[in-house]
Amino acid sequence: QQPVQSPQAVILREGEDAVINCSSSKALYSVHWYRQKHGEAPVFLMILLKGGEQKGHEKISASFNEKKQQSSLYLTASQLSYSGTYFCGTRNYGGSQGNLIFGKGTKLSVKP
Amino acid sequence: ETGVTQTPRHLVMGMTNKKSLKCEQHLGHNAMYWYKQSAKKPLELMFVYNFKEQTENNSVPSRFSPECPNSSHLFLHLHTLQPEDSALYLCASSQDWHEQYFGPGTRLTVT
């Protein structure tokens, strides 16, 4: 079951914050977050494995709410280099371990 | 070479051609993946290999044929493709089912 990401796109000024959500209709085992810049390959940001766990990567952090079957990615004090498309990939309980299902992505544009 | 490499980076082929995409990972990982990425569509998993054994085949048409001779190399053999198969084909690798490292992709155009 494909996760749903929101918003589809967001435009920020440098220094502003953003939140990207990833929701699943099935119980989540883990959530992966990746960023893809235009013309480049997706780059891994972080994995969340436990309910309510938060992880951080520079000024980017994420939470995982098992009950809500949702993960959120938080970008604080955004920089120009944060521009790109953010994808969440989910593994569901009972699903195949090798099968990571990606959302449609959220396009983030950071302007000076 | 480091990370995950893919060749060729661009490929134009006719519908009757046969071609192959190559992926090589230099990370010592045991799992490798093929994804298809089309415009305005999410990453679509095609095949997964773990220790050279295919573990996933997500209902991919038989005109795409994967081959994994060892844990470091992955091929995607293409024949009699359709124009709708034009897309970016990404290879990735991981240690077990942890974070995936992607190659730069092959931009395929079917004419």
mmCIF file of C-alpha atoms in Angstrom:
data_model
loop_
_atom_site.group_PDB
_atom_site.id
_atom_site.type_symbol
_atom_site.label_atom_id
_atom_site.label_comp_id
_atom_site.label_asym_id
_atom_site.label_seq_id
_atom_site.Cartn_x
_atom_site.Cartn_y
_atom_site.Cartn_z
ATOM 1 C CA GLN A 1 0.000 0.000 0.000
ATOM 2 C CA GLN A 2 1.591 3.253 -1.174
ATOM 3 C CA PRO A 3 2.105 5.837 1.601
ATOM 4 C CA VAL A 4 0.590 9.265 1.136
ATOM 5 C CA GLN A 5 2.862 12.275 1.422
ATOM 6 C CA SER A 6 1.762 15.815 2.148
ATOM 7 C CA PRO A 7 2.133 18.475 1.057
ATOM 8 C CA GLN A 8 2.935 17.703 -2.582
ATOM 9 C CA ALA A 9 5.071 20.812 -2.834
ATOM 10 C CA VAL A 10 6.280 23.610 -0.583
ATOM 11 C CA ILE A 11 8.212 26.814 -1.180
ATOM 12 C CA LEU A 12 10.277 28.289 1.628
ATOM 13 C CA ARG A 13 12.538 31.265 2.213
ATOM 14 C CA GLU A 14 15.961 30.492 3.646
ATOM 15 C CA GLY A 15 15.719 30.092 7.397
ATOM 16 C CA GLU A 16 12.072 29.000 7.429
ATOM 17 C CA ASP A 17 10.847 25.676 8.763
ATOM 18 C CA ALA A 18 8.841 22.950 7.062
ATOM 19 C CA VAL A 19 7.126 19.691 7.943
ATOM 20 C CA ILE A 20 6.548 16.838 5.507
ATOM 21 C CA ASN A 21 4.152 14.068 6.442
ATOM 22 C CA CYS A 22 3.999 10.444 5.369
ATOM 23 C CA SER A 23 0.904 8.384 6.194
ATOM 24 C CA SER A 24 0.098 4.739 5.688
ATOM 25 C CA SER A 25 -3.190 2.857 5.779
ATOM 26 C CA LYS A 26 -1.372 -0.176 7.195
ATOM 27 C CA ALA A 27 0.662 -0.699 10.356
ATOM 28 C CA LEU A 28 4.196 0.506 9.797
ATOM 29 C CA TYR A 29 7.312 -1.447 10.675
ATOM 30 C CA SER A 30 9.763 1.183 9.505
ATOM 31 C CA VAL A 31 9.995 4.410 7.558
ATOM 32 C CA HIS A 32 12.908 5.552 5.370
ATOM 33 C CA TRP A 33 13.427 9.142 4.252
ATOM 34 C CA TYR A 34 15.364 10.107 1.122
ATOM 35 C CA ARG A 35 16.080 13.348 -0.689
ATOM 36 C CA GLN A 36 16.545 13.567 -4.446
ATOM 37 C CA LYS A 37 17.940 16.658 -6.116
ATOM 38 C CA HIS A 38 17.082 17.335 -9.727
ATOM 39 C CA GLY A 39 19.056 15.068 -12.044
ATOM 40 C CA GLU A 40 20.634 13.150 -9.183
ATOM 41 C CA ALA A 41 20.054 9.869 -7.367
ATOM 42 C CA PRO A 42 18.042 9.710 -4.136
ATOM 43 C CA VAL A 43 20.191 10.090 -1.021
ATOM 44 C CA PHE A 44 19.376 8.404 2.273
ATOM 45 C CA LEU A 45 18.502 10.697 5.190
ATOM 46 C CA MET A 46 17.316 8.432 7.998
ATOM 47 C CA ILE A 47 15.387 5.345 9.071
ATOM 48 C CA LEU A 48 12.854 5.218 11.878
ATOM 49 C CA LEU A 49 12.089 1.879 13.436
ATOM 50 C CA LYS A 50 10.273 2.416 16.708
ATOM 51 C CA GLY A 51 7.053 4.166 17.614
ATOM 52 C CA GLY A 52 7.539 7.770 18.616
ATOM 53 C CA GLU A 53 11.230 7.657 17.875
ATOM 54 C CA GLN A 54 12.908 10.801 16.659
ATOM 55 C CA LYS A 55 16.110 10.925 14.731
ATOM 56 C CA GLY A 56 18.190 13.810 13.548
ATOM 57 C CA HIS A 57 20.433 14.593 10.632
ATOM 58 C CA GLU A 58 21.966 18.091 10.762
ATOM 59 C CA LYS A 59 18.913 20.354 11.097
ATOM 60 C CA ILE A 60 16.600 17.694 9.747
ATOM 61 C CA SER A 61 14.780 15.427 12.167
ATOM 62 C CA ALA A 62 11.913 12.982 11.943
ATOM 63 C CA SER A 63 9.340 11.331 14.133
ATOM 64 C CA PHE A 64 7.473 8.070 13.821
ATOM 65 C CA ASN A 65 4.056 7.596 15.361
ATOM 66 C CA GLU A 66 3.093 3.936 15.153
ATOM 67 C CA LYS A 67 -0.404 4.549 16.443
ATOM 68 C CA LYS A 68 -1.149 7.128 13.786
ATOM 69 C CA GLN A 69 0.725 5.076 11.181
ATOM 70 C CA GLN A 70 2.541 8.244 10.272
ATOM 71 C CA SER A 71 5.997 9.746 10.077
ATOM 72 C CA SER A 72 6.897 13.412 9.841
ATOM 73 C CA LEU A 73 10.095 15.021 8.587
ATOM 74 C CA TYR A 74 11.052 18.342 10.164
ATOM 75 C CA LEU A 75 13.342 20.774 8.386
ATOM 76 C CA THR A 76 14.398 23.686 10.566
ATOM 77 C CA ALA A 77 16.164 26.868 9.506
ATOM 78 C CA SER A 78 16.124 25.658 5.916
ATOM 79 C CA GLN A 79 19.129 26.197 3.661
ATOM 80 C CA LEU A 80 19.293 26.473 -0.118
ATOM 81 C CA SER A 81 20.881 23.018 -0.173
ATOM 82 C CA TYR A 82 17.678 21.507 1.244
ATOM 83 C CA SER A 83 15.897 21.989 -2.074
ATOM 84 C CA GLY A 84 14.860 18.751 -3.714
ATOM 85 C CA THR A 85 12.167 16.106 -3.633
ATOM 86 C CA TYR A 86 11.706 14.227 -0.383
ATOM 87 C CA PHE A 87 10.458 10.660 -0.478
ATOM 88 C CA CYS A 88 9.329 8.437 2.323
ATOM 89 C CA GLY A 89 9.583 4.684 1.886
ATOM 90 C CA THR A 90 7.628 2.374 4.140
ATOM 91 C CA ARG A 91 7.739 -1.227 5.234
ATOM 92 C CA ASN A 92 4.534 -2.640 6.656
ATOM 93 C CA TYR A 93 4.143 -5.362 9.262
ATOM 94 C CA GLY A 94 3.661 -8.624 7.449
ATOM 95 C CA GLY A 95 5.153 -7.196 4.291
ATOM 96 C CA SER A 96 8.235 -8.488 2.563
ATOM 97 C CA GLN A 97 11.446 -7.146 4.079
ATOM 98 C CA GLY A 98 12.885 -6.258 0.726
ATOM 99 C CA ASN A 99 9.843 -4.372 -0.436
ATOM 100 C CA LEU A 100 10.156 -0.671 0.349
ATOM 101 C CA ILE A 101 7.151 1.230 -0.988
ATOM 102 C CA PHE A 102 7.748 4.884 -1.780
ATOM 103 C CA GLY A 103 5.348 7.804 -1.668
ATOM 104 C CA LYS A 104 4.987 10.211 -4.584
ATOM 105 C CA GLY A 105 7.365 12.698 -3.025
ATOM 106 C CA THR A 106 7.223 16.256 -1.717
ATOM 107 C CA LYS A 107 9.010 18.892 -3.770
ATOM 108 C CA LEU A 108 10.738 21.434 -1.552
ATOM 109 C CA SER A 109 12.071 24.683 -2.986
ATOM 110 C CA VAL A 110 14.141 26.978 -0.786
ATOM 111 C CA LYS A 111 14.546 30.527 -2.088
ATOM 112 C CA PRO A 112 17.138 33.077 -0.929
ATOM 113 C CA GLU B 1 35.167 3.656 -8.111
ATOM 114 C CA THR B 2 33.108 4.117 -4.992
ATOM 115 C CA GLY B 3 29.460 3.640 -4.110
ATOM 116 C CA VAL B 4 27.058 2.405 -6.751
ATOM 117 C CA THR B 5 27.821 2.852 -10.441
ATOM 118 C CA GLN B 6 25.522 2.374 -13.412
ATOM 119 C CA THR B 7 26.206 2.137 -17.126
ATOM 120 C CA PRO B 8 25.236 3.446 -19.528
ATOM 121 C CA ARG B 9 23.986 6.762 -18.144
ATOM 122 C CA HIS B 10 21.803 7.366 -21.203
ATOM 123 C CA LEU B 11 20.319 4.881 -23.645
ATOM 124 C CA VAL B 12 18.096 5.299 -26.667
ATOM 125 C CA MET B 13 16.723 2.117 -28.154
ATOM 126 C CA GLY B 14 14.130 1.038 -30.670
ATOM 127 C CA MET B 15 11.283 -1.248 -29.745
ATOM 128 C CA THR B 16 12.918 -4.232 -31.446
ATOM 129 C CA ASN B 17 16.367 -3.796 -29.880
ATOM 130 C CA LYS B 18 17.953 -5.788 -27.097
ATOM 131 C CA LYS B 19 20.117 -3.962 -24.588
ATOM 132 C CA SER B 20 21.372 -4.408 -21.043
ATOM 133 C CA LEU B 21 21.790 -2.058 -18.099
ATOM 134 C CA LYS B 22 24.625 -2.688 -15.695
ATOM 135 C CA CYS B 23 24.952 -1.868 -12.013
ATOM 136 C CA GLU B 24 27.957 -2.405 -9.769
ATOM 137 C CA GLN B 25 28.228 -1.703 -6.046
ATOM 138 C CA HIS B 26 31.533 -1.252 -4.238
ATOM 139 C CA LEU B 27 30.072 -1.184 -0.722
ATOM 140 C CA GLY B 28 30.155 -4.873 0.191
ATOM 141 C CA HIS B 29 26.368 -5.003 0.459
ATOM 142 C CA ASN B 30 24.352 -8.182 0.121
ATOM 143 C CA ALA B 31 21.130 -6.802 -1.369
ATOM 144 C CA MET B 32 20.585 -5.066 -4.714
ATOM 145 C CA TYR B 33 17.518 -3.473 -6.252
ATOM 146 C CA TRP B 34 16.156 -2.204 -9.566
ATOM 147 C CA TYR B 35 13.712 0.716 -9.494
ATOM 148 C CA LYS B 36 11.849 2.522 -12.258
ATOM 149 C CA GLN B 37 11.243 6.256 -11.894
ATOM 150 C CA SER B 38 8.887 7.950 -14.342
ATOM 151 C CA ALA B 39 7.934 11.596 -14.446
ATOM 152 C CA LYS B 40 5.453 12.485 -11.737
ATOM 153 C CA LYS B 41 5.388 8.926 -10.410
ATOM 154 C CA PRO B 42 6.892 7.440 -7.285
ATOM 155 C CA LEU B 43 9.867 5.150 -7.288
ATOM 156 C CA GLU B 44 8.588 1.746 -8.383
ATOM 157 C CA LEU B 45 10.431 -1.295 -7.089
ATOM 158 C CA MET B 46 11.001 -3.830 -9.855
ATOM 159 C CA PHE B 47 13.331 -6.521 -8.512
ATOM 160 C CA VAL B 48 15.227 -7.323 -5.334
ATOM 161 C CA TYR B 49 18.164 -9.666 -4.938
ATOM 162 C CA ASN B 50 19.620 -10.831 -1.642
ATOM 163 C CA PHE B 51 22.867 -12.813 -1.799
ATOM 164 C CA LYS B 52 22.294 -13.286 -5.568
ATOM 165 C CA GLU B 53 18.838 -14.780 -5.024
ATOM 166 C CA GLN B 54 15.804 -12.939 -6.337
ATOM 167 C CA THR B 55 13.446 -12.183 -3.470
ATOM 168 C CA GLU B 56 11.014 -9.766 -5.126
ATOM 169 C CA ASN B 57 9.492 -9.423 -8.557
ATOM 170 C CA ASN B 58 6.802 -6.791 -8.455
ATOM 171 C CA SER B 59 4.742 -7.990 -11.405
ATOM 172 C CA VAL B 60 7.274 -6.701 -13.883
ATOM 173 C CA PRO B 61 6.627 -7.577 -17.563
ATOM 174 C CA SER B 62 8.826 -10.327 -18.950
ATOM 175 C CA ARG B 63 10.448 -7.905 -21.418
ATOM 176 C CA PHE B 64 12.566 -6.912 -18.385
ATOM 177 C CA SER B 65 14.883 -9.697 -17.282
ATOM 178 C CA PRO B 66 17.212 -9.259 -14.295
ATOM 179 C CA GLU B 67 20.449 -11.074 -13.680
ATOM 180 C CA CYS B 68 22.590 -11.079 -10.553
ATOM 181 C CA PRO B 69 25.794 -13.109 -11.060
ATOM 182 C CA ASN B 70 27.219 -12.086 -7.671
ATOM 183 C CA SER B 71 26.457 -9.719 -4.802
ATOM 184 C CA SER B 72 28.317 -6.840 -6.469
ATOM 185 C CA HIS B 73 26.797 -6.894 -9.937
ATOM 186 C CA LEU B 74 23.257 -6.560 -11.213
ATOM 187 C CA PHE B 75 22.028 -6.442 -14.791
ATOM 188 C CA LEU B 76 18.701 -5.587 -16.370
ATOM 189 C CA HIS B 77 18.248 -7.113 -19.805
ATOM 190 C CA LEU B 78 15.785 -5.312 -22.037
ATOM 191 C CA HIS B 79 14.020 -6.571 -25.159
ATOM 192 C CA THR B 80 11.032 -5.499 -27.240
ATOM 193 C CA LEU B 81 10.319 -2.561 -24.974
ATOM 194 C CA GLN B 82 7.403 -0.160 -25.344
ATOM 195 C CA PRO B 83 7.546 3.654 -25.420
ATOM 196 C CA GLU B 84 5.912 3.733 -21.965
ATOM 197 C CA ASP B 85 9.010 1.969 -20.616
ATOM 198 C CA SER B 86 10.978 5.182 -21.125
ATOM 199 C CA ALA B 87 12.082 6.257 -17.646
ATOM 200 C CA LEU B 88 15.011 6.603 -15.278
ATOM 201 C CA TYR B 89 16.153 3.185 -14.072
ATOM 202 C CA LEU B 90 17.840 3.285 -10.709
ATOM 203 C CA CYS B 91 19.920 0.615 -9.071
ATOM 204 C CA ALA B 92 20.427 0.534 -5.307
ATOM 205 C CA SER B 93 22.180 -1.640 -2.754
ATOM 206 C CA SER B 94 21.930 -2.172 0.983
ATOM 207 C CA GLN B 95 23.340 -4.279 3.762
ATOM 208 C CA ASP B 96 20.468 -6.521 4.734
ATOM 209 C CA TRP B 97 17.372 -4.318 4.611
ATOM 210 C CA HIS B 98 18.922 -1.150 5.976
ATOM 211 C CA GLU B 99 19.407 2.165 4.190
ATOM 212 C CA GLN B 100 19.705 1.945 0.434
ATOM 213 C CA TYR B 101 22.428 3.588 -1.613
ATOM 214 C CA PHE B 102 21.389 4.556 -5.110
ATOM 215 C CA GLY B 103 23.362 4.761 -8.305
ATOM 216 C CA PRO B 104 23.048 7.756 -10.673
ATOM 217 C CA GLY B 105 20.578 5.923 -12.901
ATOM 218 C CA THR B 106 20.229 5.152 -16.593
ATOM 219 C CA ARG B 107 17.951 7.476 -18.545
ATOM 220 C CA LEU B 108 16.203 5.170 -21.047
ATOM 221 C CA THR B 109 14.296 6.394 -24.084
ATOM 222 C CA VAL B 110 12.372 3.876 -26.184
ATOM 223 C CA THR B 111 11.568 5.110 -29.691
#
